[in-house]
PDB file of N, CA and C in Angstrom:
ATOM      1  N   MET A   1       8.467  16.552 -21.097  1.00  0.00           N
ATOM      2  CA  MET A   1       9.312  15.567 -20.448  1.00  0.00           C
ATOM      3  C   MET A   1       8.916  14.176 -20.928  1.00  0.00           C
ATOM      4  N   ASP A   2       9.870  13.462 -21.456  1.00  0.00           N
ATOM      5  CA  ASP A   2       9.611  12.099 -21.905  1.00  0.00           C
ATOM      6  C   ASP A   2       9.769  11.141 -20.735  1.00  0.00           C
ATOM      7  N   ALA A   3       8.812  10.255 -20.594  1.00  0.00           N
ATOM      8  CA  ALA A   3       8.853   9.267 -19.514  1.00  0.00           C
ATOM      9  C   ALA A   3       8.582   7.896 -20.105  1.00  0.00           C
ATOM     10  N   THR A   4       9.178   6.885 -19.500  1.00  0.00           N
ATOM     11  CA  THR A   4       8.940   5.506 -19.902  1.00  0.00           C
ATOM     12  C   THR A   4       7.924   4.918 -18.945  1.00  0.00           C
ATOM     13  N   TYR A   5       6.738   4.615 -19.468  1.00  0.00           N
ATOM     14  CA  TYR A   5       5.659   4.050 -18.665  1.00  0.00           C
ATOM     15  C   TYR A   5       5.684   2.538 -18.795  1.00  0.00           C
ATOM     16  N   LEU A   6       5.649   1.839 -17.665  1.00  0.00           N
ATOM     17  CA  LEU A   6       5.682   0.377 -17.655  1.00  0.00           C
ATOM     18  C   LEU A   6       4.470  -0.168 -16.920  1.00  0.00           C
ATOM     19  N   THR A   7       3.945  -1.276 -17.406  1.00  0.00           N
ATOM     20  CA  THR A   7       2.910  -1.987 -16.660  1.00  0.00           C
ATOM     21  C   THR A   7       3.585  -2.734 -15.512  1.00  0.00           C
ATOM     22  N   THR A   8       2.793  -3.296 -14.632  1.00  0.00           N
ATOM     23  CA  THR A   8       3.346  -4.052 -13.506  1.00  0.00           C
ATOM     24  C   THR A   8       4.180  -5.224 -14.004  1.00  0.00           C
ATOM     25  N   ASP A   9       3.702  -5.931 -15.027  1.00  0.00           N
ATOM     26  CA  ASP A   9       4.450  -7.075 -15.563  1.00  0.00           C
ATOM     27  C   ASP A   9       5.759  -6.642 -16.211  1.00  0.00           C
ATOM     28  N   GLU A  10       5.757  -5.524 -16.929  1.00  0.00           N
ATOM     29  CA  GLU A  10       6.985  -5.029 -17.548  1.00  0.00           C
ATOM     30  C   GLU A  10       7.997  -4.606 -16.484  1.00  0.00           C
ATOM     31  N   LEU A  11       7.527  -3.941 -15.437  1.00  0.00           N
ATOM     32  CA  LEU A  11       8.422  -3.556 -14.342  1.00  0.00           C
ATOM     33  C   LEU A  11       8.983  -4.794 -13.655  1.00  0.00           C
ATOM     34  N   ALA A  12       8.138  -5.788 -13.438  1.00  0.00           N
ATOM     35  CA  ALA A  12       8.573  -7.030 -12.787  1.00  0.00           C
ATOM     36  C   ALA A  12       9.714  -7.680 -13.556  1.00  0.00           C
ATOM     37  N   SER A  13       9.629  -7.692 -14.873  1.00  0.00           N
ATOM     38  CA  SER A  13      10.697  -8.315 -15.658  1.00  0.00           C
ATOM     39  C   SER A  13      11.981  -7.491 -15.612  1.00  0.00           C
ATOM     40  N   ARG A  14      11.873  -6.182 -15.483  1.00  0.00           N
ATOM     41  CA  ARG A  14      13.075  -5.333 -15.423  1.00  0.00           C
ATOM     42  C   ARG A  14      13.795  -5.425 -14.087  1.00  0.00           C
ATOM     43  N   ILE A  15      13.052  -5.511 -12.988  1.00  0.00           N
ATOM     44  CA  ILE A  15      13.705  -5.526 -11.674  1.00  0.00           C
ATOM     45  C   ILE A  15      13.742  -6.923 -11.059  1.00  0.00           C
ATOM     46  N   HIS A  16      13.281  -7.923 -11.801  1.00  0.00           N
ATOM     47  CA  HIS A  16      13.345  -9.332 -11.390  1.00  0.00           C
ATOM     48  C   HIS A  16      12.585  -9.602 -10.096  1.00  0.00           C
ATOM     49  N   TYR A  17      11.398  -9.048 -10.021  1.00  0.00           N
ATOM     50  CA  TYR A  17      10.463  -9.314  -8.923  1.00  0.00           C
ATOM     51  C   TYR A  17       9.190  -9.880  -9.525  1.00  0.00           C
ATOM     52  N   ASP A  18       8.432 -10.596  -8.718  1.00  0.00           N
ATOM     53  CA  ASP A  18       7.123 -11.072  -9.139  1.00  0.00           C
ATOM     54  C   ASP A  18       6.163  -9.880  -9.177  1.00  0.00           C
ATOM     55  N   ALA A  19       5.286  -9.844 -10.175  1.00  0.00           N
ATOM     56  CA  ALA A  19       4.329  -8.738 -10.303  1.00  0.00           C
ATOM     57  C   ALA A  19       3.445  -8.621  -9.061  1.00  0.00           C
ATOM     58  N   ARG A  20       3.090  -9.743  -8.466  1.00  0.00           N
ATOM     59  CA  ARG A  20       2.261  -9.727  -7.259  1.00  0.00           C
ATOM     60  C   ARG A  20       3.007  -9.073  -6.091  1.00  0.00           C
ATOM     61  N   THR A  21       4.310  -9.317  -5.984  1.00  0.00           N
ATOM     62  CA  THR A  21       5.117  -8.690  -4.932  1.00  0.00           C
ATOM     63  C   THR A  21       5.133  -7.174  -5.105  1.00  0.00           C
ATOM     64  N   ILE A  22       5.234  -6.726  -6.339  1.00  0.00           N
ATOM     65  CA  ILE A  22       5.214  -5.285  -6.605  1.00  0.00           C
ATOM     66  C   ILE A  22       3.887  -4.688  -6.152  1.00  0.00           C
ATOM     67  N   ARG A  23       2.785  -5.346  -6.514  1.00  0.00           N
ATOM     68  CA  ARG A  23       1.453  -4.817  -6.169  1.00  0.00           C
ATOM     69  C   ARG A  23       1.167  -4.863  -4.675  1.00  0.00           C
ATOM     70  N   THR A  24       1.610  -5.926  -3.985  1.00  0.00           N
ATOM     71  CA  THR A  24       1.216  -6.101  -2.585  1.00  0.00           C
ATOM     72  C   THR A  24       2.233  -5.574  -1.575  1.00  0.00           C
ATOM     73  N   GLN A  25       3.530  -5.570  -1.915  1.00  0.00           N
ATOM     74  CA  GLN A  25       4.540  -5.184  -0.926  1.00  0.00           C
ATOM     75  C   GLN A  25       5.287  -3.900  -1.264  1.00  0.00           C
ATOM     76  N   LEU A  26       5.613  -3.693  -2.529  1.00  0.00           N
ATOM     77  CA  LEU A  26       6.416  -2.521  -2.881  1.00  0.00           C
ATOM     78  C   LEU A  26       5.569  -1.277  -3.121  1.00  0.00           C
ATOM     79  N   LYS A  27       4.397  -1.457  -3.748  1.00  0.00           N
ATOM     80  CA  LYS A  27       3.526  -0.319  -4.046  1.00  0.00           C
ATOM     81  C   LYS A  27       3.045   0.289  -2.735  1.00  0.00           C
ATOM     82  N   ASP A  28       3.193   1.572  -2.625  1.00  0.00           N
ATOM     83  CA  ASP A  28       2.812   2.370  -1.454  1.00  0.00           C
ATOM     84  C   ASP A  28       3.731   2.172  -0.250  1.00  0.00           C
ATOM     85  N   ALA A  29       4.644   1.205  -0.279  1.00  0.00           N
ATOM     86  CA  ALA A  29       5.649   1.072   0.774  1.00  0.00           C
ATOM     87  C   ALA A  29       6.929   1.787   0.341  1.00  0.00           C
ATOM     88  N   VAL A  30       7.403   1.484  -0.864  1.00  0.00           N
ATOM     89  CA  VAL A  30       8.593   2.152  -1.396  1.00  0.00           C
ATOM     90  C   VAL A  30       8.320   2.814  -2.742  1.00  0.00           C
ATOM     91  N   LEU A  31       7.307   2.347  -3.452  1.00  0.00           N
ATOM     92  CA  LEU A  31       6.911   2.968  -4.719  1.00  0.00           C
ATOM     93  C   LEU A  31       5.681   3.826  -4.448  1.00  0.00           C
ATOM     94  N   MET A  32       5.839   5.124  -4.546  1.00  0.00           N
ATOM     95  CA  MET A  32       4.789   6.062  -4.156  1.00  0.00           C
ATOM     96  C   MET A  32       4.004   6.578  -5.358  1.00  0.00           C
ATOM     97  N   GLU A  33       2.682   6.655  -5.164  1.00  0.00           N
ATOM     98  CA  GLU A  33       1.809   7.173  -6.217  1.00  0.00           C
ATOM     99  C   GLU A  33       2.138   8.638  -6.482  1.00  0.00           C
ATOM    100  N   GLY A  34       2.215   8.980  -7.758  1.00  0.00           N
ATOM    101  CA  GLY A  34       2.560  10.337  -8.158  1.00  0.00           C
ATOM    102  C   GLY A  34       4.049  10.548  -8.345  1.00  0.00           C
ATOM    103  N   ILE A  35       4.859   9.674  -7.764  1.00  0.00           N
ATOM    104  CA  ILE A  35       6.314   9.751  -7.918  1.00  0.00           C
ATOM    105  C   ILE A  35       6.803   8.586  -8.765  1.00  0.00           C
ATOM    106  N   HIS A  36       6.462   7.363  -8.356  1.00  0.00           N
ATOM    107  CA  HIS A  36       6.924   6.162  -9.040  1.00  0.00           C
ATOM    108  C   HIS A  36       5.862   5.521  -9.923  1.00  0.00           C
ATOM    109  N   TYR A  37       4.607   5.831  -9.689  1.00  0.00           N
ATOM    110  CA  TYR A  37       3.541   5.296 -10.540  1.00  0.00           C
ATOM    111  C   TYR A  37       2.356   6.246 -10.564  1.00  0.00           C
ATOM    112  N   ILE A  38       1.560   6.083 -11.611  1.00  0.00           N
ATOM    113  CA  ILE A  38       0.339   6.873 -11.760  1.00  0.00           C
ATOM    114  C   ILE A  38      -0.816   5.939 -12.089  1.00  0.00           C
ATOM    115  N   ARG A  39      -2.013   6.449 -11.899  1.00  0.00           N
ATOM    116  CA  ARG A  39      -3.241   5.763 -12.307  1.00  0.00           C
ATOM    117  C   ARG A  39      -3.859   6.628 -13.406  1.00  0.00           C
ATOM    118  N   PRO A  40      -3.612   6.262 -14.682  1.00  0.00           N
ATOM    119  CA  PRO A  40      -4.109   7.112 -15.771  1.00  0.00           C
ATOM    120  C   PRO A  40      -5.624   7.273 -15.711  1.00  0.00           C
ATOM    121  N   PHE A  41      -6.060   8.506 -15.848  1.00  0.00           N
ATOM    122  CA  PHE A  41      -7.479   8.854 -15.890  1.00  0.00           C
ATOM    123  C   PHE A  41      -8.223   8.402 -14.637  1.00  0.00           C
ATOM    124  N   GLY A  42      -7.520   8.245 -13.519  1.00  0.00           N
ATOM    125  CA  GLY A  42      -8.149   7.875 -12.258  1.00  0.00           C
ATOM    126  C   GLY A  42      -8.632   6.443 -12.196  1.00  0.00           C
ATOM    127  N   GLY A  43      -8.173   5.607 -13.114  1.00  0.00           N
ATOM    128  CA  GLY A  43      -8.628   4.218 -13.167  1.00  0.00           C
ATOM    129  C   GLY A  43      -7.865   3.295 -12.237  1.00  0.00           C
ATOM    130  N   ARG A  44      -8.078   2.006 -12.428  1.00  0.00           N
ATOM    131  CA  ARG A  44      -7.417   0.995 -11.592  1.00  0.00           C
ATOM    132  C   ARG A  44      -6.048   0.601 -12.118  1.00  0.00           C
ATOM    133  N   LYS A  45      -5.827   0.772 -13.414  1.00  0.00           N
ATOM    134  CA  LYS A  45      -4.561   0.373 -14.026  1.00  0.00           C
ATOM    135  C   LYS A  45      -3.417   1.223 -13.475  1.00  0.00           C
ATOM    136  N   LEU A  46      -2.283   0.581 -13.256  1.00  0.00           N
ATOM    137  CA  LEU A  46      -1.090   1.275 -12.775  1.00  0.00           C
ATOM    138  C   LEU A  46      -0.073   1.370 -13.901  1.00  0.00           C
ATOM    139  N   LEU A  47       0.538   2.528 -14.051  1.00  0.00           N
ATOM    140  CA  LEU A  47       1.668   2.696 -14.951  1.00  0.00           C
ATOM    141  C   LEU A  47       2.833   3.221 -14.127  1.00  0.00           C
ATOM    142  N   PHE A  48       3.938   2.491 -14.172  1.00  0.00           N
ATOM    143  CA  PHE A  48       5.116   2.840 -13.390  1.00  0.00           C
ATOM    144  C   PHE A  48       6.046   3.712 -14.217  1.00  0.00           C
ATOM    145  N   LEU A  49       6.662   4.691 -13.575  1.00  0.00           N
ATOM    146  CA  LEU A  49       7.578   5.628 -14.226  1.00  0.00           C
ATOM    147  C   LEU A  49       9.005   5.112 -14.042  1.00  0.00           C
ATOM    148  N   TRP A  50       9.561   4.544 -15.101  1.00  0.00           N
ATOM    149  CA  TRP A  50      10.840   3.851 -15.026  1.00  0.00           C
ATOM    150  C   TRP A  50      11.976   4.766 -14.556  1.00  0.00           C
ATOM    151  N   GLU A  51      12.029   5.989 -15.046  1.00  0.00           N
ATOM    152  CA  GLU A  51      13.127   6.891 -14.679  1.00  0.00           C
ATOM    153  C   GLU A  51      13.131   7.188 -13.173  1.00  0.00           C
ATOM    154  N   ALA A  52      11.978   7.388 -12.588  1.00  0.00           N
ATOM    155  CA  ALA A  52      11.891   7.649 -11.141  1.00  0.00           C
ATOM    156  C   ALA A  52      12.296   6.417 -10.338  1.00  0.00           C
ATOM    157  N   ILE A  53      11.904   5.250 -10.810  1.00  0.00           N
ATOM    158  CA  ILE A  53      12.266   4.011 -10.113  1.00  0.00           C
ATOM    159  C   ILE A  53      13.764   3.774 -10.213  1.00  0.00           C
ATOM    160  N   GLN A  54      14.340   3.990 -11.394  1.00  0.00           N
ATOM    161  CA  GLN A  54      15.788   3.844 -11.560  1.00  0.00           C
ATOM    162  C   GLN A  54      16.535   4.793 -10.625  1.00  0.00           C
ATOM    163  N   ARG A  55      16.062   6.013 -10.520  1.00  0.00           N
ATOM    164  CA  ARG A  55      16.710   7.022  -9.674  1.00  0.00           C
ATOM    165  C   ARG A  55      16.683   6.618  -8.204  1.00  0.00           C
ATOM    166  N   ASP A  56      15.571   6.029  -7.752  1.00  0.00           N
ATOM    167  CA  ASP A  56      15.364   5.782  -6.331  1.00  0.00           C
ATOM    168  C   ASP A  56      15.557   4.335  -5.894  1.00  0.00           C
ATOM    169  N   ILE A  57      15.884   3.430  -6.795  1.00  0.00           N
ATOM    170  CA  ILE A  57      15.868   1.997  -6.477  1.00  0.00           C
ATOM    171  C   ILE A  57      16.820   1.626  -5.342  1.00  0.00           C
ATOM    172  N   GLY A  58      17.931   2.294  -5.192  1.00  0.00           N
ATOM    173  CA  GLY A  58      18.873   1.953  -4.133  1.00  0.00           C
ATOM    174  C   GLY A  58      18.660   2.692  -2.830  1.00  0.00           C
ATOM    175  N   LYS A  59      17.807   3.697  -2.814  1.00  0.00           N
ATOM    176  CA  LYS A  59      17.633   4.520  -1.614  1.00  0.00           C
ATOM    177  C   LYS A  59      17.075   3.751  -0.429  1.00  0.00           C
ATOM    178  N   PHE A  60      16.243   2.770  -0.668  1.00  0.00           N
ATOM    179  CA  PHE A  60      15.588   2.066   0.420  1.00  0.00           C
ATOM    180  C   PHE A  60      16.368   0.835   0.867  1.00  0.00           C
ATOM    181  N   SER A  61      17.513   0.553   0.232  1.00  0.00           N
ATOM    182  CA  SER A  61      18.295  -0.610   0.630  1.00  0.00           C
ATOM    183  C   SER A  61      19.413  -0.241   1.597  1.00  0.00           C
ATOM    184  N   VAL A  62      19.555   1.021   1.901  1.00  0.00           N
ATOM    185  CA  VAL A  62      20.602   1.464   2.812  1.00  0.00           C
ATOM    186  C   VAL A  62      19.982   1.730   4.179  1.00  0.00           C
ATOM    187  N   GLY A  63      20.521   1.054   5.192  1.00  0.00           N
ATOM    188  CA  GLY A  63      20.002   1.232   6.546  1.00  0.00           C
ATOM    189  C   GLY A  63      21.125   1.560   7.502  1.00  0.00           C
ATOM    190  N   ARG A  64      20.804   1.603   8.774  1.00  0.00           N
ATOM    191  CA  ARG A  64      21.808   1.864   9.805  1.00  0.00           C
ATOM    192  C   ARG A  64      22.118   0.585  10.548  1.00  0.00           C
ATOM    193  N   VAL A  65      23.363   0.459  10.971  1.00  0.00           N
ATOM    194  CA  VAL A  65      23.804  -0.706  11.721  1.00  0.00           C
ATOM    195  C   VAL A  65      23.668  -0.414  13.207  1.00  0.00           C
ATOM    196  N   PRO A  66      22.903  -1.222  13.961  1.00  0.00           N
ATOM    197  CA  PRO A  66      22.789  -0.976  15.398  1.00  0.00           C
ATOM    198  C   PRO A  66      24.108  -1.261  16.108  1.00  0.00           C
ATOM    199  N   ARG A  67      24.451  -0.436  17.099  1.00  0.00           N
ATOM    200  CA  ARG A  67      25.652  -0.655  17.905  1.00  0.00           C
ATOM    201  C   ARG A  67      25.287  -1.456  19.140  1.00  0.00           C
ATOM    202  N   ALA A  68      26.284  -2.038  19.767  1.00  0.00           N
ATOM    203  CA  ALA A  68      26.060  -2.825  20.979  1.00  0.00           C
ATOM    204  C   ALA A  68      25.510  -1.958  22.106  1.00  0.00           C
ATOM    205  N   SER A  69      25.818  -0.666  22.091  1.00  0.00           N
ATOM    206  CA  SER A  69      25.358   0.233  23.151  1.00  0.00           C
ATOM    207  C   SER A  69      23.889   0.619  23.005  1.00  0.00           C
ATOM    208  N   GLY A  70      23.246   0.146  21.955  1.00  0.00           N
ATOM    209  CA  GLY A  70      21.835   0.445  21.765  1.00  0.00           C
ATOM    210  C   GLY A  70      21.585   1.610  20.831  1.00  0.00           C
ATOM    211  N   GLY A  71      22.621   2.387  20.520  1.00  0.00           N
ATOM    212  CA  GLY A  71      22.466   3.501  19.585  1.00  0.00           C
ATOM    213  C   GLY A  71      22.638   3.025  18.155  1.00  0.00           C
ATOM    214  N   HIS A  72      22.786   3.957  17.262  1.00  0.00           N
ATOM    215  CA  HIS A  72      23.018   3.621  15.861  1.00  0.00           C
ATOM    216  C   HIS A  72      24.350   4.220  15.443  1.00  0.00           C
ATOM    217  N   SER A  73      25.081   3.486  14.643  1.00  0.00           N
ATOM    218  CA  SER A  73      26.322   4.021  14.106  1.00  0.00           C
ATOM    219  C   SER A  73      26.011   4.767  12.817  1.00  0.00           C
ATOM    220  N   ARG A  74      26.936   5.540  12.358  1.00  0.00           N
ATOM    221  CA  ARG A  74      26.771   6.269  11.103  1.00  0.00           C
ATOM    222  C   ARG A  74      27.068   5.370   9.904  1.00  0.00           C
ATOM    223  N   ARG A  75      27.677   4.223  10.149  1.00  0.00           N
ATOM    224  CA  ARG A  75      28.004   3.305   9.069  1.00  0.00           C
ATOM    225  C   ARG A  75      26.721   2.766   8.457  1.00  0.00           C
ATOM    226  N   GLU A  76      26.666   2.713   7.147  1.00  0.00           N
ATOM    227  CA  GLU A  76      25.471   2.217   6.482  1.00  0.00           C
ATOM    228  C   GLU A  76      25.712   0.799   5.996  1.00  0.00           C
ATOM    229  N   THR A  77      24.648   0.019   5.905  1.00  0.00           N
ATOM    230  CA  THR A  77      24.742  -1.352   5.453  1.00  0.00           C
ATOM    231  C   THR A  77      23.645  -1.620   4.435  1.00  0.00           C
ATOM    232  N   LEU A  78      23.794  -2.667   3.679  1.00  0.00           N
ATOM    233  CA  LEU A  78      22.827  -3.032   2.657  1.00  0.00           C
ATOM    234  C   LEU A  78      21.752  -3.917   3.261  1.00  0.00           C
ATOM    235  N   SER A  79      20.493  -3.614   2.993  1.00  0.00           N
ATOM    236  CA  SER A  79      19.364  -4.431   3.428  1.00  0.00           C
ATOM    237  C   SER A  79      18.636  -4.917   2.189  1.00  0.00           C
ATOM    238  N   ILE A  80      18.464  -6.226   2.077  1.00  0.00           N
ATOM    239  CA  ILE A  80      17.852  -6.824   0.892  1.00  0.00           C
ATOM    240  C   ILE A  80      16.484  -7.374   1.263  1.00  0.00           C
ATOM    241  N   PRO A  81      15.407  -6.899   0.596  1.00  0.00           N
ATOM    242  CA  PRO A  81      14.076  -7.430   0.906  1.00  0.00           C
ATOM    243  C   PRO A  81      13.946  -8.876   0.436  1.00  0.00           C
ATOM    244  N   MET A  82      13.362  -9.723   1.267  1.00  0.00           N
ATOM    245  CA  MET A  82      13.181 -11.135   0.954  1.00  0.00           C
ATOM    246  C   MET A  82      11.738 -11.388   0.521  1.00  0.00           C
ATOM    247  N   ALA A  83      11.525 -12.490  -0.179  1.00  0.00           N
ATOM    248  CA  ALA A  83      10.208 -12.818  -0.722  1.00  0.00           C
ATOM    249  C   ALA A  83       9.156 -12.992   0.366  1.00  0.00           C
ATOM    250  N   ASN A  84       9.552 -13.454   1.548  1.00  0.00           N
ATOM    251  CA  ASN A  84       8.581 -13.690   2.622  1.00  0.00           C
ATOM    252  C   ASN A  84       8.272 -12.433   3.426  1.00  0.00           C
ATOM    253  N   GLY A  85       8.826 -11.292   3.004  1.00  0.00           N
ATOM    254  CA  GLY A  85       8.570 -10.036   3.693  1.00  0.00           C
ATOM    255  C   GLY A  85       9.655  -9.633   4.666  1.00  0.00           C
ATOM    256  N   GLY A  86      10.620 -10.524   4.933  1.00  0.00           N
ATOM    257  CA  GLY A  86      11.722 -10.201   5.835  1.00  0.00           C
ATOM    258  C   GLY A  86      12.804  -9.406   5.128  1.00  0.00           C
ATOM    259  N   ILE A  87      13.877  -9.122   5.852  1.00  0.00           N
ATOM    260  CA  ILE A  87      14.997  -8.366   5.304  1.00  0.00           C
ATOM    261  C   ILE A  87      16.291  -9.089   5.642  1.00  0.00           C
ATOM    262  N   ALA A  88      17.160  -9.255   4.634  1.00  0.00           N
ATOM    263  CA  ALA A  88      18.496  -9.811   4.839  1.00  0.00           C
ATOM    264  C   ALA A  88      19.463  -8.641   4.936  1.00  0.00           C
ATOM    265  N   HIS A  89      20.231  -8.590   6.013  1.00  0.00           N
ATOM    266  CA  HIS A  89      21.191  -7.508   6.214  1.00  0.00           C
ATOM    267  C   HIS A  89      22.558  -7.986   5.754  1.00  0.00           C
ATOM    268  N   GLY A  90      23.254  -7.141   4.999  1.00  0.00           N
ATOM    269  CA  GLY A  90      24.558  -7.545   4.492  1.00  0.00           C
ATOM    270  C   GLY A  90      25.569  -6.461   4.563  1.00  0.00           C
TER     271      GLY A  90
END
């Protein structure tokens, strides 16, 4: 299986995020070790698997819209992560 391995800086340029944001907020929150990235030879360096990230990049932006009755509707909405750690709902 051919895979495209990217460093944190290379991934940052592809998805237009700061490399520090990837390391501190996305890694282990939405990018999972063994699925989206590996640590070659058990070291500290991270290599991201581009194909897995491309496949899953939109999965975490879809959320549920709360209803006035306190439940959740089946309608899905877009949630955009913000630089300060918040989420913009659209």
